[in-house]
XYZ file of C-alpha atoms in Angstrom:
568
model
C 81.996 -265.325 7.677
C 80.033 -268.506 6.815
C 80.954 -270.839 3.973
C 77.541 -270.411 2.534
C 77.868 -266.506 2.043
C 81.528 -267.438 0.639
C 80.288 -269.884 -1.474
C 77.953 -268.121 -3.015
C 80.615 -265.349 -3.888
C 82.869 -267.600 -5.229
C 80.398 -269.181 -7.491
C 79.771 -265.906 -9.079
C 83.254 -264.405 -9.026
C 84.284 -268.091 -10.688
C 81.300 -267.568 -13.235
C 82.590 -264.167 -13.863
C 86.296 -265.827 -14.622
C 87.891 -264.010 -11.626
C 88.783 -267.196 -9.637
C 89.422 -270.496 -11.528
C 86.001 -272.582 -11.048
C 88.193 -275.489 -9.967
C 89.373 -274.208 -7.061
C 86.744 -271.765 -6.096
C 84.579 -273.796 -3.754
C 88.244 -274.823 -1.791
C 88.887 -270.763 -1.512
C 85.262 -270.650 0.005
C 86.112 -273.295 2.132
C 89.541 -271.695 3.504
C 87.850 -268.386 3.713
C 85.278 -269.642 5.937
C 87.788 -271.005 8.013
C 90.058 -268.204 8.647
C 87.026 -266.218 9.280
C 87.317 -263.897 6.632
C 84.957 -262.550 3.835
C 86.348 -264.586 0.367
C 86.782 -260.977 -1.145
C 89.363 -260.002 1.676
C 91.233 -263.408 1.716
C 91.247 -263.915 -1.735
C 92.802 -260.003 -2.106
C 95.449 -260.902 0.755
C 96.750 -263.764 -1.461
C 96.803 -261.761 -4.248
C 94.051 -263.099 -6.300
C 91.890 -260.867 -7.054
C 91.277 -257.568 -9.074
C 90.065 -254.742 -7.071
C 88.666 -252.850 -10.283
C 87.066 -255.940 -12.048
C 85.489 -257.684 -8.831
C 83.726 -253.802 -7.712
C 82.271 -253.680 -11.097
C 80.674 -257.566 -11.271
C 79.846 -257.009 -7.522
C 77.938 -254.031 -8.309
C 76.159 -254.972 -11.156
C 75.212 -258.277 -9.900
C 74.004 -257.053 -6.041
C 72.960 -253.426 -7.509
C 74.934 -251.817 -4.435
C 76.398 -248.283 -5.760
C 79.962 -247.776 -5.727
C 81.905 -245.101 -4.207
C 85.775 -243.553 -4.314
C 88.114 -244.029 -1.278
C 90.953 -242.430 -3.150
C 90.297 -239.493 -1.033
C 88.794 -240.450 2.036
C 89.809 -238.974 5.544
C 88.122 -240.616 8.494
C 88.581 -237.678 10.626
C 86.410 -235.431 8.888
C 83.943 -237.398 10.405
C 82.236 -237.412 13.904
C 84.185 -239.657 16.094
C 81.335 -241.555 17.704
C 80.883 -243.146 14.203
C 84.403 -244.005 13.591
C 84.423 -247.417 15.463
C 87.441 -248.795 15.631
C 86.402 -252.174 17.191
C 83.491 -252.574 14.713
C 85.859 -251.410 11.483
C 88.428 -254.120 12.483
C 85.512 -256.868 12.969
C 83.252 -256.262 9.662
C 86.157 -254.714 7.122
C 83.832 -251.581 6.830
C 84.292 -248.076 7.378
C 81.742 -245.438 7.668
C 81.494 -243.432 4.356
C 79.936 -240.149 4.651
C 76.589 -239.090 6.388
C 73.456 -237.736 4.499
C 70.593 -236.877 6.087
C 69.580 -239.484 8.760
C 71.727 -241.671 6.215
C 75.033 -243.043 7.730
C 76.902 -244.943 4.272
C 78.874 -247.576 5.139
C 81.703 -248.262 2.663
C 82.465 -252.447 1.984
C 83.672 -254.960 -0.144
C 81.683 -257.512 0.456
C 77.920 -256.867 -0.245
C 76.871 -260.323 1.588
C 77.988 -258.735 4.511
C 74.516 -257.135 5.910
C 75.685 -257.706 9.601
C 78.259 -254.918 9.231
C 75.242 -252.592 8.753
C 73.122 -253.824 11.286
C 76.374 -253.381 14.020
C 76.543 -249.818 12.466
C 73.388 -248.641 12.657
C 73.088 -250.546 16.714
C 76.304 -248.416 17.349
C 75.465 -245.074 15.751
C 71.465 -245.013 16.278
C 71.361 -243.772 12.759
C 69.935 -245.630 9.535
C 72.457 -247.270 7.244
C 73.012 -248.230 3.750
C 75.759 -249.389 1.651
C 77.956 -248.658 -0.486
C 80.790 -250.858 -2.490
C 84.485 -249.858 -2.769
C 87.424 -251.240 -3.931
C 88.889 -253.759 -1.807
C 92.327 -252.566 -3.231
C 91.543 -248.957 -1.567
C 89.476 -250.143 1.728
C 92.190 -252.688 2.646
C 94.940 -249.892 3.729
C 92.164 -247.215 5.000
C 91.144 -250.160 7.520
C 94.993 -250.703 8.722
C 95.449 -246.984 9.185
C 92.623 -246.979 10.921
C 93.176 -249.574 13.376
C 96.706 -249.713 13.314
C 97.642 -246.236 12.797
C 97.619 -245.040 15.872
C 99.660 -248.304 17.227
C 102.490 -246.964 14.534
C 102.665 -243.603 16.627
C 103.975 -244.667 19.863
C 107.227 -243.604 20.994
C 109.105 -247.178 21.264
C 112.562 -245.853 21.427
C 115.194 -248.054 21.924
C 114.807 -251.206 24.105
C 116.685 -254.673 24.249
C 115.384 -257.665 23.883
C 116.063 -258.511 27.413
C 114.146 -255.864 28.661
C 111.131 -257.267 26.116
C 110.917 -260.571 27.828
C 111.664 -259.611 31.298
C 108.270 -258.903 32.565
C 106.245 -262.084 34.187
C 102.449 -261.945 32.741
C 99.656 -264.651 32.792
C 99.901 -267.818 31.145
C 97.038 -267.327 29.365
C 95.790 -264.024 28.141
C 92.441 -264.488 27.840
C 90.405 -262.024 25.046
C 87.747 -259.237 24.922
C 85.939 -258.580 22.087
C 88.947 -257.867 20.094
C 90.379 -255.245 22.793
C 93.374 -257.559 23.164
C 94.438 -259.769 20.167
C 97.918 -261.736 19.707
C 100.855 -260.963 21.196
C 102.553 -260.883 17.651
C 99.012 -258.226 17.012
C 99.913 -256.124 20.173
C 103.520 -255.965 20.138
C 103.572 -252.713 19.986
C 101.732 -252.317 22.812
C 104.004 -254.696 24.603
C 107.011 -252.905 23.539
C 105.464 -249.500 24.326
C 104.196 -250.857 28.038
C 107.970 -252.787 28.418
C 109.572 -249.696 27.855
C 107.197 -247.432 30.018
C 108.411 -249.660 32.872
C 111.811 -249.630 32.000
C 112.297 -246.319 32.018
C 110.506 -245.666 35.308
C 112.919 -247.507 36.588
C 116.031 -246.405 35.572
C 114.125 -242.458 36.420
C 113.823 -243.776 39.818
C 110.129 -243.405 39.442
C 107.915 -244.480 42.619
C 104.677 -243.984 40.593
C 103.358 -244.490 36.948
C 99.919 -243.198 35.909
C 97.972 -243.730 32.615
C 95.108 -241.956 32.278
C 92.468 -242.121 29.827
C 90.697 -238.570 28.735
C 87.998 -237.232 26.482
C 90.571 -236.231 23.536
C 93.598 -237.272 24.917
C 95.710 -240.270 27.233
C 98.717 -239.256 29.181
C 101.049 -241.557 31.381
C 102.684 -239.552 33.928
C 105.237 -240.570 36.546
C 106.081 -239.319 40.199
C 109.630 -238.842 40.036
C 111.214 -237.207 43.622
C 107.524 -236.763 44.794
C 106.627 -234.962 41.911
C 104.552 -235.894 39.189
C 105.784 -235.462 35.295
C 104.422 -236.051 31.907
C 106.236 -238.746 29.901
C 104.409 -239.603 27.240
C 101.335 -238.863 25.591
C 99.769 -242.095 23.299
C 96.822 -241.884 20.645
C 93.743 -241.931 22.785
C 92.023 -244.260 20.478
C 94.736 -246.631 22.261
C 93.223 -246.244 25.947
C 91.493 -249.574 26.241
C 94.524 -251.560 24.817
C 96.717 -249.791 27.125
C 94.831 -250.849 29.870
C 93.682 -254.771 28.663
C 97.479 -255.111 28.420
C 98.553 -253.828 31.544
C 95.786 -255.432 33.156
C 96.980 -259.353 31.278
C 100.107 -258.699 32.687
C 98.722 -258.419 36.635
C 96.976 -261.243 36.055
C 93.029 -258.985 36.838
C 89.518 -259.654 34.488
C 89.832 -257.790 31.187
C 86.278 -258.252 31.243
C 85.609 -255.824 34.168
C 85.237 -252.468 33.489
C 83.311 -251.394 35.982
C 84.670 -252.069 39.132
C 88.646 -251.185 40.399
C 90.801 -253.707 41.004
C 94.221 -254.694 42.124
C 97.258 -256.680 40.983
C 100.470 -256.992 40.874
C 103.112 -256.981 38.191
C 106.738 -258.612 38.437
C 109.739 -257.432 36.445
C 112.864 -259.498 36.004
C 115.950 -257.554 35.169
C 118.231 -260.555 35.989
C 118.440 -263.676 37.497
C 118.719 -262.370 41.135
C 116.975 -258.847 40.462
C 113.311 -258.449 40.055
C 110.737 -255.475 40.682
C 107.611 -255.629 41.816
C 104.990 -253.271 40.320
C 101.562 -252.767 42.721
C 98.788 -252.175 40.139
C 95.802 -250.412 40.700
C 92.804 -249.745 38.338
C 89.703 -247.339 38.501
C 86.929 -246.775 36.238
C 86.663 -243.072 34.868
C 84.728 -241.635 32.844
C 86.417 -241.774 30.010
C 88.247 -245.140 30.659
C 90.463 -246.775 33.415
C 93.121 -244.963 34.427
C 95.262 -247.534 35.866
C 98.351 -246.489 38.721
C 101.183 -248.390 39.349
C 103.290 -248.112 42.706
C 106.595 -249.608 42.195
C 108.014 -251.785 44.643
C 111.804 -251.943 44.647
C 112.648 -254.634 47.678
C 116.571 -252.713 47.343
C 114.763 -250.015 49.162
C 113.411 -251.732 52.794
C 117.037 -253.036 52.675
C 118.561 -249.610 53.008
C 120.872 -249.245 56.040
C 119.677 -245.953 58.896
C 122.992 -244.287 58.094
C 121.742 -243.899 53.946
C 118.247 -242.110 55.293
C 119.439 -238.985 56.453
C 119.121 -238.635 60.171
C 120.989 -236.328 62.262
C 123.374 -238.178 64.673
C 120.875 -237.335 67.936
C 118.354 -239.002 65.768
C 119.839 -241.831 64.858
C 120.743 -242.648 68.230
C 117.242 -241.942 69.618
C 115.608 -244.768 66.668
C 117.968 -246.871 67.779
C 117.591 -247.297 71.555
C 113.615 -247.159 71.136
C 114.613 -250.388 68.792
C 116.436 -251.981 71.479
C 113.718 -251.455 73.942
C 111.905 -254.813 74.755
C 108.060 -253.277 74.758
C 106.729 -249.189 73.968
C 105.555 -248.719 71.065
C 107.382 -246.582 68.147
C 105.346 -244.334 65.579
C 105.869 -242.873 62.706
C 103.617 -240.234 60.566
C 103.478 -238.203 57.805
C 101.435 -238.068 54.593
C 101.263 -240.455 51.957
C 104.799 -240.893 50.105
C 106.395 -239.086 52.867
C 109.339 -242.777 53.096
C 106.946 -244.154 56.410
C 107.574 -247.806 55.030
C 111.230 -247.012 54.589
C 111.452 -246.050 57.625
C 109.715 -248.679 59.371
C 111.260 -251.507 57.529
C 114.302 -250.467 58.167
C 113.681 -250.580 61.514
C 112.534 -253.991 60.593
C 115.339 -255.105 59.244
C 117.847 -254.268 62.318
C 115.441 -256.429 64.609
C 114.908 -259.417 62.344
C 116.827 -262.214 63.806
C 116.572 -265.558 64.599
C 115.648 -264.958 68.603
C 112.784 -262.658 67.550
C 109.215 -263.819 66.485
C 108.264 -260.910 64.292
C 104.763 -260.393 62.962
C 103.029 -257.687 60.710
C 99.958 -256.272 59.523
C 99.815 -254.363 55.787
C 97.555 -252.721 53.419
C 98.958 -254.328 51.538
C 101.943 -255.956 51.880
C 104.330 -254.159 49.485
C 107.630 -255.681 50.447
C 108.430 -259.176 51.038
C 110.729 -259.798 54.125
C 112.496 -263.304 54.660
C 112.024 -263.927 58.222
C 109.293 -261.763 58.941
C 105.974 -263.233 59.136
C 104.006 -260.226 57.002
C 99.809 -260.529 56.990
C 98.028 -258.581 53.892
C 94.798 -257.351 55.601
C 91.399 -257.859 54.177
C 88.261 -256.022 55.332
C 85.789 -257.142 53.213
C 86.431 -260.645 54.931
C 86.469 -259.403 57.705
C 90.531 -259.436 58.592
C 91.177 -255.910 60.120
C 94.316 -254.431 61.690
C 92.779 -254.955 64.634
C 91.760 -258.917 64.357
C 95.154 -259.284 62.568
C 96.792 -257.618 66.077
C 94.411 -259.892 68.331
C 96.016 -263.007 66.265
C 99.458 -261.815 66.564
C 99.157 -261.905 70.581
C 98.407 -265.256 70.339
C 100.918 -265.902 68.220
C 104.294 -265.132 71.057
C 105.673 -262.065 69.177
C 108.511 -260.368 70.497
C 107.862 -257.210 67.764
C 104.682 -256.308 66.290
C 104.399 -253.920 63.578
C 100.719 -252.245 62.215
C 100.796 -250.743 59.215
C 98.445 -247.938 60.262
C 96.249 -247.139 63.125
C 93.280 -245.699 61.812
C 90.508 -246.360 64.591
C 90.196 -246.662 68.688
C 89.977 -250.568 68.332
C 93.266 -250.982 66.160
C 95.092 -247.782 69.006
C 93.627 -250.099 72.160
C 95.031 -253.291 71.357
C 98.454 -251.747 69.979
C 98.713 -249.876 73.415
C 97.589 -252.813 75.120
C 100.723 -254.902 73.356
C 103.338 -252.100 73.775
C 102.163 -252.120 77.816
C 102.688 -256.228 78.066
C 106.588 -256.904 76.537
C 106.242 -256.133 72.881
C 107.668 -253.630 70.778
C 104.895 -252.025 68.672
C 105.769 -250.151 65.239
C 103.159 -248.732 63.497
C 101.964 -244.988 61.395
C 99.332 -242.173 61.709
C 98.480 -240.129 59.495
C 99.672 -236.347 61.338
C 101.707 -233.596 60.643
C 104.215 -233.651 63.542
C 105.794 -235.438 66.623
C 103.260 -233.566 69.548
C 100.426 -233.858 66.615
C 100.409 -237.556 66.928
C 99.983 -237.826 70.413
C 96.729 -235.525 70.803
C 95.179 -237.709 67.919
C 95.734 -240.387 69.642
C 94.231 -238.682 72.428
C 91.037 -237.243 70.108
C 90.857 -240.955 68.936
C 89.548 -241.723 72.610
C 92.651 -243.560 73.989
C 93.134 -242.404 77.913
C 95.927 -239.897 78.098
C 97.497 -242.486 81.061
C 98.150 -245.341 78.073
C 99.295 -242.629 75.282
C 101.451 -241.224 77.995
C 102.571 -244.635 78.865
C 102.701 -246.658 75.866
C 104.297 -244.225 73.339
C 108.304 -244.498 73.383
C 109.379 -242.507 70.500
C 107.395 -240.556 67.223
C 109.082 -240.024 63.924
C 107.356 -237.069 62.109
C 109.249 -237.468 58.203
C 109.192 -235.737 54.635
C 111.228 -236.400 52.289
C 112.572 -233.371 50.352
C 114.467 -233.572 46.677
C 117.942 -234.040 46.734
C 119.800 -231.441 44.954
C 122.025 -232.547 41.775
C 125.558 -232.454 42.591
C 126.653 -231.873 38.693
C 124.645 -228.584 38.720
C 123.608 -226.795 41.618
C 124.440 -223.334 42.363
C 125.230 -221.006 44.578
C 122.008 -218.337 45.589
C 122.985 -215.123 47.297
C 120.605 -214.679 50.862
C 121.052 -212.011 53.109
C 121.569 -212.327 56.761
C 118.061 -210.866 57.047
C 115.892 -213.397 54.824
C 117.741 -216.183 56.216
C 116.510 -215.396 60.132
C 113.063 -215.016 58.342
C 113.694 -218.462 57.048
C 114.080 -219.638 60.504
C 118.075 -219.675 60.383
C 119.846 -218.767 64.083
C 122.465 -216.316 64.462
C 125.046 -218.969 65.380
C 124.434 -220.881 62.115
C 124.828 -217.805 60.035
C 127.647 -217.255 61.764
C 129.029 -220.756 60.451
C 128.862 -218.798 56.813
C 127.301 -221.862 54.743
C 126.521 -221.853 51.384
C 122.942 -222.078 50.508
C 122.419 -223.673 46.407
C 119.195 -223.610 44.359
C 117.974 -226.232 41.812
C 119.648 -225.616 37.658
C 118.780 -228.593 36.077
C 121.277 -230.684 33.684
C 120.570 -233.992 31.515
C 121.710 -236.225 34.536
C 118.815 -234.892 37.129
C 115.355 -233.624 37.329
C 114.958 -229.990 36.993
C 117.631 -229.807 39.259
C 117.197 -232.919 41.570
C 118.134 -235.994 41.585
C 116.931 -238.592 44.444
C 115.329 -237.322 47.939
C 116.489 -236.906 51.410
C 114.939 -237.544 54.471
C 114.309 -234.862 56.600
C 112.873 -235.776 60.210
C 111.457 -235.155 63.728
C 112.254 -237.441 66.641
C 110.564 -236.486 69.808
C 111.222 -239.466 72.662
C 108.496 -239.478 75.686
C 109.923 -237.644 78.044
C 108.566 -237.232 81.850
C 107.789 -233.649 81.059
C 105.872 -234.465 78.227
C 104.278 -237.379 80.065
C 103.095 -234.842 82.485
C 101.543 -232.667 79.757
C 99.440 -235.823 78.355
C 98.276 -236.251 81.852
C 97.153 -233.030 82.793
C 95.510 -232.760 79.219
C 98.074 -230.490 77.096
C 97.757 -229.507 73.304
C 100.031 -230.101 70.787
C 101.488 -226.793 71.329
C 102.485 -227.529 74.591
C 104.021 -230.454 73.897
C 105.776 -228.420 70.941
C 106.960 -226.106 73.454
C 108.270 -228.609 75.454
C 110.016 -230.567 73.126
C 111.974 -227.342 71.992
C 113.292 -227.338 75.652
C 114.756 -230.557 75.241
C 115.948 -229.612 71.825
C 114.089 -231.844 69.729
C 114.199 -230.040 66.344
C 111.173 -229.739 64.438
C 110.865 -230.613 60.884
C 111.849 -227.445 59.370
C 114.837 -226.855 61.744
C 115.900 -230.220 60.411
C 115.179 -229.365 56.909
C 117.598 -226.143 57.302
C 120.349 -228.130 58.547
C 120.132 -230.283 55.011
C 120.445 -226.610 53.496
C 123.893 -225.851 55.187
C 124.765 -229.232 54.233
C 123.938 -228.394 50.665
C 121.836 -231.288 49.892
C 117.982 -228.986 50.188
C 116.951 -226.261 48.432
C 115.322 -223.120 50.343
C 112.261 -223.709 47.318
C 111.888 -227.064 48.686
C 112.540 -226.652 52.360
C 108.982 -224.308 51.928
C 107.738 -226.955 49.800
C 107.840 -229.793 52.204
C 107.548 -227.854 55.097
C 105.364 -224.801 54.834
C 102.114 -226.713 56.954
């Protein structure tokens, strides 16, 4: 607000002997400064009389009054009820008549409020004058109300100043004010993260909607509704989660990606991967969290059968092959892998990698974040590598023939290769190899071991249950007569307040097929998968769902989810 337009008003409030005419071109002055229309910062420090200053404002401007002593925003259409503009101009929309939106304000110098209004809406405006004593709340609840609704709960003030955000927070447009103005948010955000956390959450999704925001998290693999904010709130909830991983406010547009650190201690701290993506209703924005506890997990905590423990283990101790491992997206790959990692990293080995991206930092392993766009690819990252005298080599995925050559290529010349496709089994991953265009002599070559893994919910100790089966549904399950013979108890999900609708954590479950000569000889005279299936039986490699029934007999899967993670 300029000090002319304030001046002005104070002149004639001071002539009207609302304001003391000694003082009234210094409350112009301080007005003009803080930004603010002299009618709102003189009511703020209690100066003024909402009644008395309508009535002189009125008669002197000839702007008609109106009543806010029963106003409801919501009865009208949303696209009019701006909160940014409401906030910036002190105005609210009145009522509409005609082609005629009203705009209800205190200050009738304030003619930009109208022109923003009308810009926004597309619709004619006029004014109208209310009491500054009535506007003043209508204008909080409009643009704070919805802040006031969040579900804070309980959090420390540890937890408030744990997370690691920009220096500076840089503004837009009003989206994100003060941190003492958004501390809500902060709080809300804080405790979102928090509780993902202690959940054991891998994911956390906000999402932006037409009528509604929800922020969901993948819990076990599966996702759940936590919370469901004020959608008015969607573009602070994503400003603010955007600050914090340090991306551009400013750009809408586009997706981007960032990263978020949480400190729970001195010597703990999480990681969050953020990612955003413009919808069309807002950016939903997905965070991955990245708990470095997790690579460090030893193989005896992931759940493989003794055979295939001993099997990952001698492939690791080989000096060259090359070790796979597949499955879909969140099926524990990375685990897996950096686990395997983790047992080779030490001070005789030269260890290199290639990520998209790097989610995990490593000491001692030399990790490489891959970047198409400028031009660094798995497979210029692996050409580098060679040159670099690695001892292991590890790819984060091999998605093409160029990235599948050179791996092969490294695994044939004294390095041990760990890398992921994207299949659903052990004899899968060696015909896409195959279909990719590598010769069947270097797959049959190459390859020393595949890892086909799921991981499956754990089922909560405090509550499972026994189910009754009969000896006939569990051979349809795939059971054999000797292990129904062993009489196991099989236990379905309850659900308690200490799990998840009757799960708590997840279990690996796995298939770990070694290249055998037999299978060799199947890639070489140009074999399916099924025939390397068959094979693999005969040298009782047990596929993914035998291994999944063996965590039923051991009580730790449920038959629901043994379908679940296994019924391709």
């Amino acid at each position: 607000m300029s000090f002319n337009a304030n001046n002005a008003l104070a002149s004639l409030l001071a002539r009207k002997g609302l304001i003391e005419e000694s003082e009234a071109k210094q409350q112009a002055l301080l007005a003009a400064e803080s930004k603010q229309s002299l009618i709102h910062f003189l009511y703020e420090k209690s100066k003024l009389d909402g009644d008395k200053t309508l009535e002189i404002l009125s008669d002197s401007y000839g702007i008609p009054t109106c009543d806010l002593s029963d106003y409801d925003h919501k009865s009208l259409p949303e696209e009019y009820v701006n909160e940014k503009l409401i906030a910036q101009h002190h105005a609210i929309p009145y009522e509409v008549r005609g082609n005629r939106l009203f705009i209800a304000l205190a200050d009738p110098t304030n003619l930009a409020a109208l022109e923003d209004f009308q810009f926004s809406t597309g619709i004619r405006t006029e004014a109208l004058l209310a009491n500054i004593a009535q506007l003043a709340p209508i204008i909080e609840t409009i643009v704070e109300g919805d802040v006031a609704n969040l579900d804070l709960g309980d959090i420390s003030d540890s937890e408030l100043g744990g997370v690691e955000v920009a220096e500076t927070e840089r503004k837009d447009d009003g989206v994100v004010g003060d941190e003492k103005d958004d501390a809500p948010i902060v709080v809300y955000i804080n405790k979102l993260l928090m509780d993902a956390i202690r959940k054991g959450a891998s994911d956390l999704h906000f999402e932006p909607y037409e009528k509604s925001y929800r922020v969901r998290f993948r819990i076990d693999g599966i996702l759940h509704e936590i919370s469901s904010p004020p959608v008015t709130l969607s573009s602070r909830l994503s400003a603010r989660l955007k600050v914090m991983s340090k991306l551009d406010i400013a750009e809408r547009r586009l997706p981007q990606d960032g990263r978020i650190k949480l400190r729970l201690s001195r010597n703990k701290a999480i990681d969050f991967r953020v990612s955003t993506l413009p919808t069309i209703w807002g950016e939903k924005v997905v965070l991955r969290i990245l708990d470095s506890s997790s690579a460090m997990l030893g193989i005896d905590v992931l759940g493989y059968e003794p055979d295939q423990k001993e099997m990952y283990m001698k492939a690791l101790g080989q000096p060259q092959g090359m070790i796979l491992v597949t499955g879909p997206t969140g099926s524990g790959k990375t685990v897996s892998l950096y686990t395997g990692l983790n047992i080779l990293n030490t001070p005789e080995r030269n260890i290199a990698t290639a990520e998209d991206p790097v989610e995990i930092n490593l000491t001692g392993i030399n990790q490489v974040h891959v970047n198409p766009k400028a031009g660094l690819t798995f497979a210029s990252a692996l050409r580098s590598f060679l040159r670099q005298d690695p001892d292991v080599v590890m790819v984060g995925e091999i998605r093409d023939l160029e990235t599948a050559e050179i791996a092969i290529k490294a695994a044939q010349t004294g390095h041990l290769v760990l890398s992921t496709l994207h299949t659903n089994s052990a004899p899968e991953t060696l015909t896409r190899l195959l279909n990719m265009g590598v010769p069947s002599f270097n797959v049959a070559s190459s390859v020393s071991l595949i890892i086909a893994q799921r991981l499956g919910r754990r089922l909560c100790g405090e509550c499972k249950a026994p189910e009754e089966i009969n000896e006939h549904a569990l051979k349809e399950l795939g059971f054999t007569d000797d292990q129904i013979a062993q009489n196991f108890t099989v236990y379905k999900a309850v659900g308690c307040d200490k799990c998840t609708g009757g799960y708590k954590g997840r279990v690996g479950v796995y298939e770990v097929m070694k290249m055998s000569d037999a299978i060799a000889k199947i890639i070489m005279e140009g074999g399916n998968s099924l025939d390397i299936a068959r094979q693999a039986e005969l040298e009782g490699v047990a596929n993914l769902r035998k291994s999944a029934l063996k965590k039923v007999m051991a009580g730790l899967l449920s038959l629901n989810e043994v379908e679940r993670i296994t019924s391709f």
